[in-house]
Short mmCIF file of C-alpha atoms in Angstrom, two decimals:
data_model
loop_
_atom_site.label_atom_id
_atom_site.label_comp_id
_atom_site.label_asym_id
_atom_site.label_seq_id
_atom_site.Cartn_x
_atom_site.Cartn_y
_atom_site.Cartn_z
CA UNK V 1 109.87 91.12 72.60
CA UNK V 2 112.06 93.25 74.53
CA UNK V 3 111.12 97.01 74.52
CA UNK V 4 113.84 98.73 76.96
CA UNK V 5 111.85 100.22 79.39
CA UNK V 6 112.18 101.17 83.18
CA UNK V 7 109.75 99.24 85.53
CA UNK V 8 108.21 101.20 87.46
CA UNK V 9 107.65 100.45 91.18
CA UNK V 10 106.45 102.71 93.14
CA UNK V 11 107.54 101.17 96.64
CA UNK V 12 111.23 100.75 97.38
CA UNK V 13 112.85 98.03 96.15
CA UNK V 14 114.79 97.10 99.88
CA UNK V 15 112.96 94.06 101.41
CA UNK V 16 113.26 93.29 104.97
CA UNK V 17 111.18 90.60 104.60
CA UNK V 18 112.52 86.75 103.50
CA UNK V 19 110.66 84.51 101.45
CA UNK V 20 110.17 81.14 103.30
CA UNK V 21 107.89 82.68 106.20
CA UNK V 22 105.22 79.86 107.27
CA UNK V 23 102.19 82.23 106.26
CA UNK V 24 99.19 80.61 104.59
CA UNK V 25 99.00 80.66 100.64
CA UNK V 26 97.70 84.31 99.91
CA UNK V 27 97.96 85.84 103.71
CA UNK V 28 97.42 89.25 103.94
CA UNK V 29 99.56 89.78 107.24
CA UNK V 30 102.57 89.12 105.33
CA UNK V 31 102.02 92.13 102.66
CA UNK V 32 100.94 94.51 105.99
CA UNK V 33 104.29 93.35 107.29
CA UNK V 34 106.27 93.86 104.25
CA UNK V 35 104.51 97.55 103.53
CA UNK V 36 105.45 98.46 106.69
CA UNK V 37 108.88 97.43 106.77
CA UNK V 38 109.51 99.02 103.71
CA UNK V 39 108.39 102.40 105.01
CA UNK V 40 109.92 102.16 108.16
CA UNK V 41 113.27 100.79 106.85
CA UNK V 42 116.13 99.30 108.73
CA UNK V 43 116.28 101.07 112.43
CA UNK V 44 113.19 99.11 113.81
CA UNK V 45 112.57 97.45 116.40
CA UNK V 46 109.35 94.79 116.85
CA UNK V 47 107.10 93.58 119.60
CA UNK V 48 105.11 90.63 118.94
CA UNK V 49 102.73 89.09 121.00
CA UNK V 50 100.88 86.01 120.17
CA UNK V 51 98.98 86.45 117.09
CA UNK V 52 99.58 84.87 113.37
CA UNK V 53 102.72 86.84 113.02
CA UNK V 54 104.14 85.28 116.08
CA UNK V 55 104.08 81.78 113.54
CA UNK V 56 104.92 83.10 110.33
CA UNK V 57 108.35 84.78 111.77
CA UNK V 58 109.60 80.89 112.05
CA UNK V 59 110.65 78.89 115.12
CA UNK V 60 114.19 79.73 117.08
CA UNK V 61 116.17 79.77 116.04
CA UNK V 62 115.28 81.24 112.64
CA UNK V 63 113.47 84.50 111.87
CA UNK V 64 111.92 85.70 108.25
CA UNK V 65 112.44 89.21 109.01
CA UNK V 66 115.85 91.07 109.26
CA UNK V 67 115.03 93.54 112.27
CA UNK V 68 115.05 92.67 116.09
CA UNK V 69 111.54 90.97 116.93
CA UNK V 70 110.44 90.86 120.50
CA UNK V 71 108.05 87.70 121.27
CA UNK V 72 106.08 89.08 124.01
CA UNK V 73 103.25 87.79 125.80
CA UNK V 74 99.36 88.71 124.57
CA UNK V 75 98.43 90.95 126.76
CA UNK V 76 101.21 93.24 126.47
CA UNK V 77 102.29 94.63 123.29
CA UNK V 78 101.77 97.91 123.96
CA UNK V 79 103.77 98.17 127.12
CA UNK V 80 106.59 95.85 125.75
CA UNK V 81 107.46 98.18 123.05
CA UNK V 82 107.09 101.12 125.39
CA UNK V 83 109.69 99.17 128.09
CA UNK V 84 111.37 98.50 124.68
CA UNK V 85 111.37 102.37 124.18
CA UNK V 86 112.51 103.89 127.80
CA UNK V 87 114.84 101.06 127.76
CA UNK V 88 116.58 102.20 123.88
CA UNK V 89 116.87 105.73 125.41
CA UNK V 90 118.07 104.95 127.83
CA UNK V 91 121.28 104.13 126.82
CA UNK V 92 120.94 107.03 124.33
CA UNK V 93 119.21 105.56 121.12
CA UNK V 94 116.85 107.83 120.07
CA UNK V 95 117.16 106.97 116.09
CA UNK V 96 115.25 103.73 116.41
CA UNK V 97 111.75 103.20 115.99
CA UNK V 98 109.58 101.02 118.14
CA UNK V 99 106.76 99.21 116.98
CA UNK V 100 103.99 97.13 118.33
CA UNK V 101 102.76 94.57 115.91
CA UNK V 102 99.42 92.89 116.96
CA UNK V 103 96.53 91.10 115.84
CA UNK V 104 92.85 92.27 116.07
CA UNK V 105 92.35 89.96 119.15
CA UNK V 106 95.24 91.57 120.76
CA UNK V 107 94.29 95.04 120.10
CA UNK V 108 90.69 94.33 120.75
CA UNK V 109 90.33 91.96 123.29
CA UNK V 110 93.08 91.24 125.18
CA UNK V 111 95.70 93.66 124.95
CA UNK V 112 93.30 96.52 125.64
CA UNK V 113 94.08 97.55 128.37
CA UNK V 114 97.43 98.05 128.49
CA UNK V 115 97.04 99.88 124.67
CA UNK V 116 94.92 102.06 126.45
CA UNK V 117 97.44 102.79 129.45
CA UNK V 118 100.31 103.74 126.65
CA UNK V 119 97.96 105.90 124.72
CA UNK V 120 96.89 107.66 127.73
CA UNK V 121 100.78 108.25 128.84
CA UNK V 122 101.30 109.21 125.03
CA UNK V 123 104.60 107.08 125.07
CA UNK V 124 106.08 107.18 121.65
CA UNK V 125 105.59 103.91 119.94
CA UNK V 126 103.72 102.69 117.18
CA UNK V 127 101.03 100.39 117.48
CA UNK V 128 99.97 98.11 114.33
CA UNK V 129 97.18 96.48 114.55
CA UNK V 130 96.39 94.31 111.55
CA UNK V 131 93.29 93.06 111.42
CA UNK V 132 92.25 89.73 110.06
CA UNK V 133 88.29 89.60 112.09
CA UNK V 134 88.80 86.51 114.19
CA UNK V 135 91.66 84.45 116.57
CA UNK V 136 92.97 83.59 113.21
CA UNK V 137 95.97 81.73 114.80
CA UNK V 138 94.53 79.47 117.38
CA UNK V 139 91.84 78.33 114.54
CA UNK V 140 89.25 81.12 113.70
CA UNK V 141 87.37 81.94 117.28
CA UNK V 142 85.21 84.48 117.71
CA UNK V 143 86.92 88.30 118.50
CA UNK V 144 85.25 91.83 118.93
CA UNK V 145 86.57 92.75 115.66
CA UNK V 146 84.21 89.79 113.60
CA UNK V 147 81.98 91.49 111.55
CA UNK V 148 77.98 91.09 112.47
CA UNK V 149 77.15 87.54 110.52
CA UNK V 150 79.98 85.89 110.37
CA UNK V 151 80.90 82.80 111.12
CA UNK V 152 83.37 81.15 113.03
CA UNK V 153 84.13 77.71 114.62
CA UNK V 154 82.41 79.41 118.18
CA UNK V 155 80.05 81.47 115.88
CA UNK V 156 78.66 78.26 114.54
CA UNK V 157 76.43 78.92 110.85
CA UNK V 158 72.88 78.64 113.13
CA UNK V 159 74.57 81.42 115.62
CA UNK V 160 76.09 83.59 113.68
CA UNK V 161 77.86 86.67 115.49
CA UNK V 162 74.96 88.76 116.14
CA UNK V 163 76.63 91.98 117.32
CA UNK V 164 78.42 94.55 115.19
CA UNK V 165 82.54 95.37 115.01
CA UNK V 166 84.21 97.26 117.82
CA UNK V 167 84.92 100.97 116.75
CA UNK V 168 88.53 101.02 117.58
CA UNK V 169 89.21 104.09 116.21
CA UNK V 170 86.38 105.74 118.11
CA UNK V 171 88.08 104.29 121.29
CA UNK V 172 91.49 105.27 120.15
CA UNK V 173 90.23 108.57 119.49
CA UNK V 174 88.78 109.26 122.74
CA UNK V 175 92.67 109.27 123.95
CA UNK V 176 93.66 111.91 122.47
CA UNK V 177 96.25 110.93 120.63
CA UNK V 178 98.54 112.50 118.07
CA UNK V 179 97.78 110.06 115.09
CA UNK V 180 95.38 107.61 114.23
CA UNK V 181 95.19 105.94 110.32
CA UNK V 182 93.19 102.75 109.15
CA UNK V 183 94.86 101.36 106.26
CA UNK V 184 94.39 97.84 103.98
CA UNK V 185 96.29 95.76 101.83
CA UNK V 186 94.73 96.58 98.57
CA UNK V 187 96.03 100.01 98.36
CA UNK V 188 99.98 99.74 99.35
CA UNK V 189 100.94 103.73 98.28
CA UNK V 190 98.54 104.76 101.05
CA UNK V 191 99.58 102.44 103.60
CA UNK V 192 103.07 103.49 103.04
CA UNK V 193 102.70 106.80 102.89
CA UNK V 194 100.97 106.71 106.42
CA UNK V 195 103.49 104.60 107.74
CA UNK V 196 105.95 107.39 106.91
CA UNK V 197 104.06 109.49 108.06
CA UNK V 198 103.61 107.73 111.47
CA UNK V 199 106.96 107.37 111.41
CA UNK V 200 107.66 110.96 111.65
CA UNK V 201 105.48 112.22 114.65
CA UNK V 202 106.33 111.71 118.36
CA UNK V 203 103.92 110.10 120.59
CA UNK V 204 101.42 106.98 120.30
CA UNK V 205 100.45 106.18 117.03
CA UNK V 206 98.19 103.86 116.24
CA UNK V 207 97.90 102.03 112.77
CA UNK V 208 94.66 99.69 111.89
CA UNK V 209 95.38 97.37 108.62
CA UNK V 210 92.92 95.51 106.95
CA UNK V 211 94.19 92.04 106.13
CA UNK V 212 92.11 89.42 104.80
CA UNK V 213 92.77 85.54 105.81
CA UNK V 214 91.66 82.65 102.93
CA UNK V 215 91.91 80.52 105.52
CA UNK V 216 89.12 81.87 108.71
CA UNK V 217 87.29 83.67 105.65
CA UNK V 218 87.00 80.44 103.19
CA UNK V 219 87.86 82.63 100.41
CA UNK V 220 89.89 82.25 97.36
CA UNK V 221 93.59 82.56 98.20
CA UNK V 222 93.85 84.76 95.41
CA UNK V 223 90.83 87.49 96.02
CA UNK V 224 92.72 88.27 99.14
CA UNK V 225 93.92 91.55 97.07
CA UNK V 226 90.44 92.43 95.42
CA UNK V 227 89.06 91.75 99.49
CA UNK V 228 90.81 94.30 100.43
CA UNK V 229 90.17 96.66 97.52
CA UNK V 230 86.62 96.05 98.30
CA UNK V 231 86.11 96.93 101.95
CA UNK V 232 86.81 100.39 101.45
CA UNK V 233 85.35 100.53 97.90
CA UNK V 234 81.64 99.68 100.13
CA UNK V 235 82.31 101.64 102.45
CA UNK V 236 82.77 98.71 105.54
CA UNK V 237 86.21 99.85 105.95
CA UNK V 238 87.03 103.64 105.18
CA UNK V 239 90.38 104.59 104.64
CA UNK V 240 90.69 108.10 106.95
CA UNK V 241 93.60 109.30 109.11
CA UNK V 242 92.82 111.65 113.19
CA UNK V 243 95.12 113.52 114.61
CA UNK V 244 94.46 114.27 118.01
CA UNK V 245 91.13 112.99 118.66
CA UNK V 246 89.59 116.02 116.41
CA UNK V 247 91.08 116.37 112.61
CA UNK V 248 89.30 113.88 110.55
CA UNK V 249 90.56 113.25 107.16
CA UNK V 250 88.97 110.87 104.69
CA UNK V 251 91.76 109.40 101.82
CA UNK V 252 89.95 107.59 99.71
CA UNK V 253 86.75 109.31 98.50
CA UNK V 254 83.87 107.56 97.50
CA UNK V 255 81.77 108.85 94.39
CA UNK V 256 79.87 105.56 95.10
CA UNK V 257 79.39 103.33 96.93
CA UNK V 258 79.32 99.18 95.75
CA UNK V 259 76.82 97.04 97.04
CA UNK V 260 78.08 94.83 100.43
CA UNK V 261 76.56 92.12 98.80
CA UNK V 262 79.42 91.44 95.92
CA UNK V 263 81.70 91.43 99.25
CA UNK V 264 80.04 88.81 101.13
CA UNK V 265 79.21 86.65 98.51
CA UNK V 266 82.72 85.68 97.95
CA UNK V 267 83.46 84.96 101.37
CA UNK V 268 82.80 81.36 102.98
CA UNK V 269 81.99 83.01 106.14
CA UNK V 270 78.97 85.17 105.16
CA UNK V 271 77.54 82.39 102.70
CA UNK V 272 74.21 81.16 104.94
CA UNK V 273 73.24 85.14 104.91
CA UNK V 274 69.63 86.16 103.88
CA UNK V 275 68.57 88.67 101.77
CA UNK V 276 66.87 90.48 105.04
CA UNK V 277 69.75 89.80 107.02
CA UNK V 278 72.56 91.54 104.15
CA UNK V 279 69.82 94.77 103.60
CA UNK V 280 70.17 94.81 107.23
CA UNK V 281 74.30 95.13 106.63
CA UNK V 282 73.94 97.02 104.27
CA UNK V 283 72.01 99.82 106.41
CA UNK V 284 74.66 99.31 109.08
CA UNK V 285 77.41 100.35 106.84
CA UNK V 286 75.39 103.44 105.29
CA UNK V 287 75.11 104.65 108.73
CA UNK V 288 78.29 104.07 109.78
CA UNK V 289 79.29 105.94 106.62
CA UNK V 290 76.93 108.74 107.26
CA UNK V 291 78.28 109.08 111.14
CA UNK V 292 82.12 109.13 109.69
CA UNK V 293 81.40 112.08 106.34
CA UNK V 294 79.54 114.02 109.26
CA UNK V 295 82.86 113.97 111.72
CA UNK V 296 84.94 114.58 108.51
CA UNK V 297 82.71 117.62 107.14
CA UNK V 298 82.63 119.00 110.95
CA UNK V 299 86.03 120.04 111.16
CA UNK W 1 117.35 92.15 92.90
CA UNK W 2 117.61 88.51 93.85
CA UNK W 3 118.68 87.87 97.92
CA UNK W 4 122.03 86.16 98.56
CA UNK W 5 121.78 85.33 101.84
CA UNK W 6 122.61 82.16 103.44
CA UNK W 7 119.97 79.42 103.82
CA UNK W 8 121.52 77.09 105.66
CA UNK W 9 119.67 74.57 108.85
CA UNK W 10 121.32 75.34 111.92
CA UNK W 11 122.24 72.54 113.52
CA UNK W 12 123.49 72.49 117.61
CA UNK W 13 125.73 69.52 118.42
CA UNK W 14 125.95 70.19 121.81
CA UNK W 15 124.28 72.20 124.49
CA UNK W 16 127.47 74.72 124.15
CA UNK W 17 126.72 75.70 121.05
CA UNK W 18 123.06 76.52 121.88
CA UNK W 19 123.03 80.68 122.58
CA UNK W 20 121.88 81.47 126.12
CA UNK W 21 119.13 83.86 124.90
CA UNK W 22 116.49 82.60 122.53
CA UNK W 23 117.33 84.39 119.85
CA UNK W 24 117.32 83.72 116.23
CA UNK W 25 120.62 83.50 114.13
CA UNK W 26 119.07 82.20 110.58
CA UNK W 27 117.13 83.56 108.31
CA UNK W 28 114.06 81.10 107.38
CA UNK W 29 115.59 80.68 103.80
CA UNK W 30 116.24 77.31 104.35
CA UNK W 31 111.88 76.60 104.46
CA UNK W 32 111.93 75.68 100.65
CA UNK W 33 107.96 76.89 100.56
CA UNK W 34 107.96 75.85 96.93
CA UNK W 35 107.02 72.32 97.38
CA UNK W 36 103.60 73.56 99.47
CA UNK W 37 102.57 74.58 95.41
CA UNK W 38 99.84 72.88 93.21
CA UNK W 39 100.12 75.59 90.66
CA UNK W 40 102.70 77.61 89.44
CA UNK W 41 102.60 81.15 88.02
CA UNK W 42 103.95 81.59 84.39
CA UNK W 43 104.78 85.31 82.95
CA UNK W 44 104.15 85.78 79.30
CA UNK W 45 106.89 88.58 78.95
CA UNK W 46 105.66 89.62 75.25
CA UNK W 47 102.55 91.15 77.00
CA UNK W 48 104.12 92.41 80.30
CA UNK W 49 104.14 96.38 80.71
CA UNK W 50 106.12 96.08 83.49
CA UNK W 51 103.90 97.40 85.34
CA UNK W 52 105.24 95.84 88.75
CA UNK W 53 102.39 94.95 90.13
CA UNK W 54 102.74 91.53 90.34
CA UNK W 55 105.73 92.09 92.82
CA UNK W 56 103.97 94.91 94.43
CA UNK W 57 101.38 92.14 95.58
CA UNK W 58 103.37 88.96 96.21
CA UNK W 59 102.88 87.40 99.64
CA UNK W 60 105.86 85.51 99.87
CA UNK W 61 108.25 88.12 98.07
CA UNK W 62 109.02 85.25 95.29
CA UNK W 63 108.11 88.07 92.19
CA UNK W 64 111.83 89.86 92.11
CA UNK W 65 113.32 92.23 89.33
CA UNK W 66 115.32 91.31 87.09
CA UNK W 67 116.99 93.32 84.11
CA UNK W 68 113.89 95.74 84.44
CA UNK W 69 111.28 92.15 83.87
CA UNK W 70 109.94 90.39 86.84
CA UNK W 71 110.67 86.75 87.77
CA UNK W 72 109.17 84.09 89.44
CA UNK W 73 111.34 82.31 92.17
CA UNK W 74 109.83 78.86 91.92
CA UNK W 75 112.18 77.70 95.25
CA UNK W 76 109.23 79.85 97.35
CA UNK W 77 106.57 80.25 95.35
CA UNK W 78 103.64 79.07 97.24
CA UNK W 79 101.34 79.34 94.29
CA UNK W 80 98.52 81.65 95.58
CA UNK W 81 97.38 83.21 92.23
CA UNK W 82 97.35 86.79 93.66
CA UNK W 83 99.43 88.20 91.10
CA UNK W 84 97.47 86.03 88.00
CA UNK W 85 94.75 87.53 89.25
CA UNK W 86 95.73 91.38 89.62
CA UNK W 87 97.94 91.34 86.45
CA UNK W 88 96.13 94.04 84.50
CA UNK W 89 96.80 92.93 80.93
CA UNK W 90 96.68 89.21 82.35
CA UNK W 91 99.80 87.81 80.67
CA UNK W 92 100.29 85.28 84.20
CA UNK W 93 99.21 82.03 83.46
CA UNK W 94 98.32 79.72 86.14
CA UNK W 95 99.63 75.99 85.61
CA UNK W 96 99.18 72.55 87.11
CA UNK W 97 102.49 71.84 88.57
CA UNK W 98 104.01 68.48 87.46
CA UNK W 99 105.30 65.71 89.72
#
């Protein structure tokens, strides 16, 4: 049975993550987290608001991950881990990295605003964003990141969210700042390999990762991988990278596109869908698609 | 690699012991996440290829290497299926769990 052979892994085997976190069975924030961590190693530092992660971590006075977490409140990631910043410099650590680590409701709704003062000061932080499509935490509300026909318990199956996802890298982008990525789960090497790159370049950086939930998406726990693989496979979620506001970069390339329809139909939360109302989606996304290949071919 | 860190409760016995800050001084080892599991993940080594994606894609970090082979680490395993189900020559067998 045994053949000697080397496995090969091709992320580093250091884990800064614990087992025993209080994540649901298959959550998708936890492998963001762990990704992350593994490209931004030790010298971190974290800023948490109140989103899933803010759970998971474990009550005081335990903690599943072995870097400095800051529990912040929601509104202010971004300028936490920028006080976090001055502060480190302050008395004269300039090694460290400083992250903000929010949910989509934090990034989207709430915490806004003061994302949008940081980015316009250019402090030099990194904001994660990972983004699950609902209050996933506080159980599955509504947020501007839901995907058009979706449900949730205040998007009730007969009122379906009838308006499209925010474009937060369109918004990000009109900042002007030095680096922008989306990223998801089901491709790891390219989420790394942005992180590092992130890592490397002064100023705000913003990070979007695509994590699905089982739970607020009544999927399978395990199709939270193939989810992930999927988005970007249809096109919903492209995988590109802007730095400053003007170089668009796609990662993935399509040479085609898959059908939205496979996608919802394994989610709970698109299941009372029509056929008009999916061919509708579905012309969304090649849009959308068609907008994004136009900025990347523009140059 | 296999963690050996401590997972021990912390217990305070009297306001004195309790740090001023909030801040955490255990590692959440001691949440035995194992017992949350209906169904366990079993690796058929004879048709692994080590391929390491089943540890690339665990959740709650319970797929470790060991001796070049993966292992499950039952104590944590919350029994997801993510790595049964992206195992590309699917040698991970998903199992009722018996009480």
């Amino acid at each position: 049975m045994k053949k000697e052979k080397k496995m090969k892994l091709s992320l580093p085997e250091e884990e800064l993550m614990n087992s025993g976190h209080l994540a649901c069975q298959g959550c998708g924030a936890t492998l963001a987290m762990r990704y992350v961590l593994k490209a931004l190693g030790q010298k971190v530092a974290l800023c948490i608001p109140a989103c899933c992660w803010s759970v998971i971590d474990g009550p005081f006075p335990y903690s599943s991950l072995d870097v400095p977490i800051f529990h912040c409140a929601f509104e202010t990631a971004a300028v936490s881990a920028s006080g976090v910043k001055a502060g480190l410099e302050m008395v004269g650590d300039t090694e460290t990295t400083v992250v903000a680590w929010a949910g989509d409701g934090g990034t989207f709704d709430i915490g806004i605003q003061a994302l949008s003062g940081v980015a316009e000061r250019n402090d030099d932080i990194i904001y994660v964003c990972y983004d699950n499509e609902a209050y996933m935490n506080t159980g599955i509300q509504r947020s501007s990141a839901t995907p058009y026909g979706a449900w949730t318990t205040t998007t009730p199956v007969k009122h379906f969210k009838d308006r499209p996802k925010k474009d937060m890298e369109a918004i990000m982008a009109a900042h002007r700042i030095p680096y922008i990525a989306t990223a998801s789960i089901g491709y790891p090497e390219d989420l790394f390999r942005k992180t590092k790159k992130a890592k490397e370049i002064k100023g705000t950086r913003f990070l979007h990762i695509y994590a699905p939930c089982p739970t607020g998406w009544k999927s399978r726990p395990e199709d939270t991988i193939k989810l992930a693989r999927m988005v970007v496979q249809n096109a919903t979620f492209p995988l590109y990278e802007i730095e400053w506001g003007e170089k668009y970069t796609l990662n993935i390339k399509l040479k085609e596109k898959k059908p939205i329809a496979d996608y919802l139909k394994i989610q709970g939360r698109f299941r009372h869908l029509t056929e008009k109302e999916i061919a509708s989606m579905q012309e969304e996304v090649d849009k959308k698609w068609q907008r994004l290949l136009s900025l990347v071919n523009s140059k | 690699m296999k963690k050996n860190k401590q997972a021990q409760k912390i217990v305070f016995k009297s306001e004195k012991d309790v740090p001023l800050m909030p801040m955490s001084i255990g590692t959440m080892l001691h949440n035995k996440t194992g017992v949350w599991r209906n169904i366990k993940p079993v690796i058929d080594l004879d048709n692994c290829i080590q391929c390491g994606i089943c540890w690339k894609f665990c959740p709650d970090v319970s797929i470790f290497v060991e001796d070049e082979w993966p292992v499950v680490d039952y104590v944590y395993c919350k029994g997801c299926g993510i790595c049964a189900e992206e195992c590309p020559t699917k040698c991970i067998a998903m199992v009722e769990e018996e009480k």
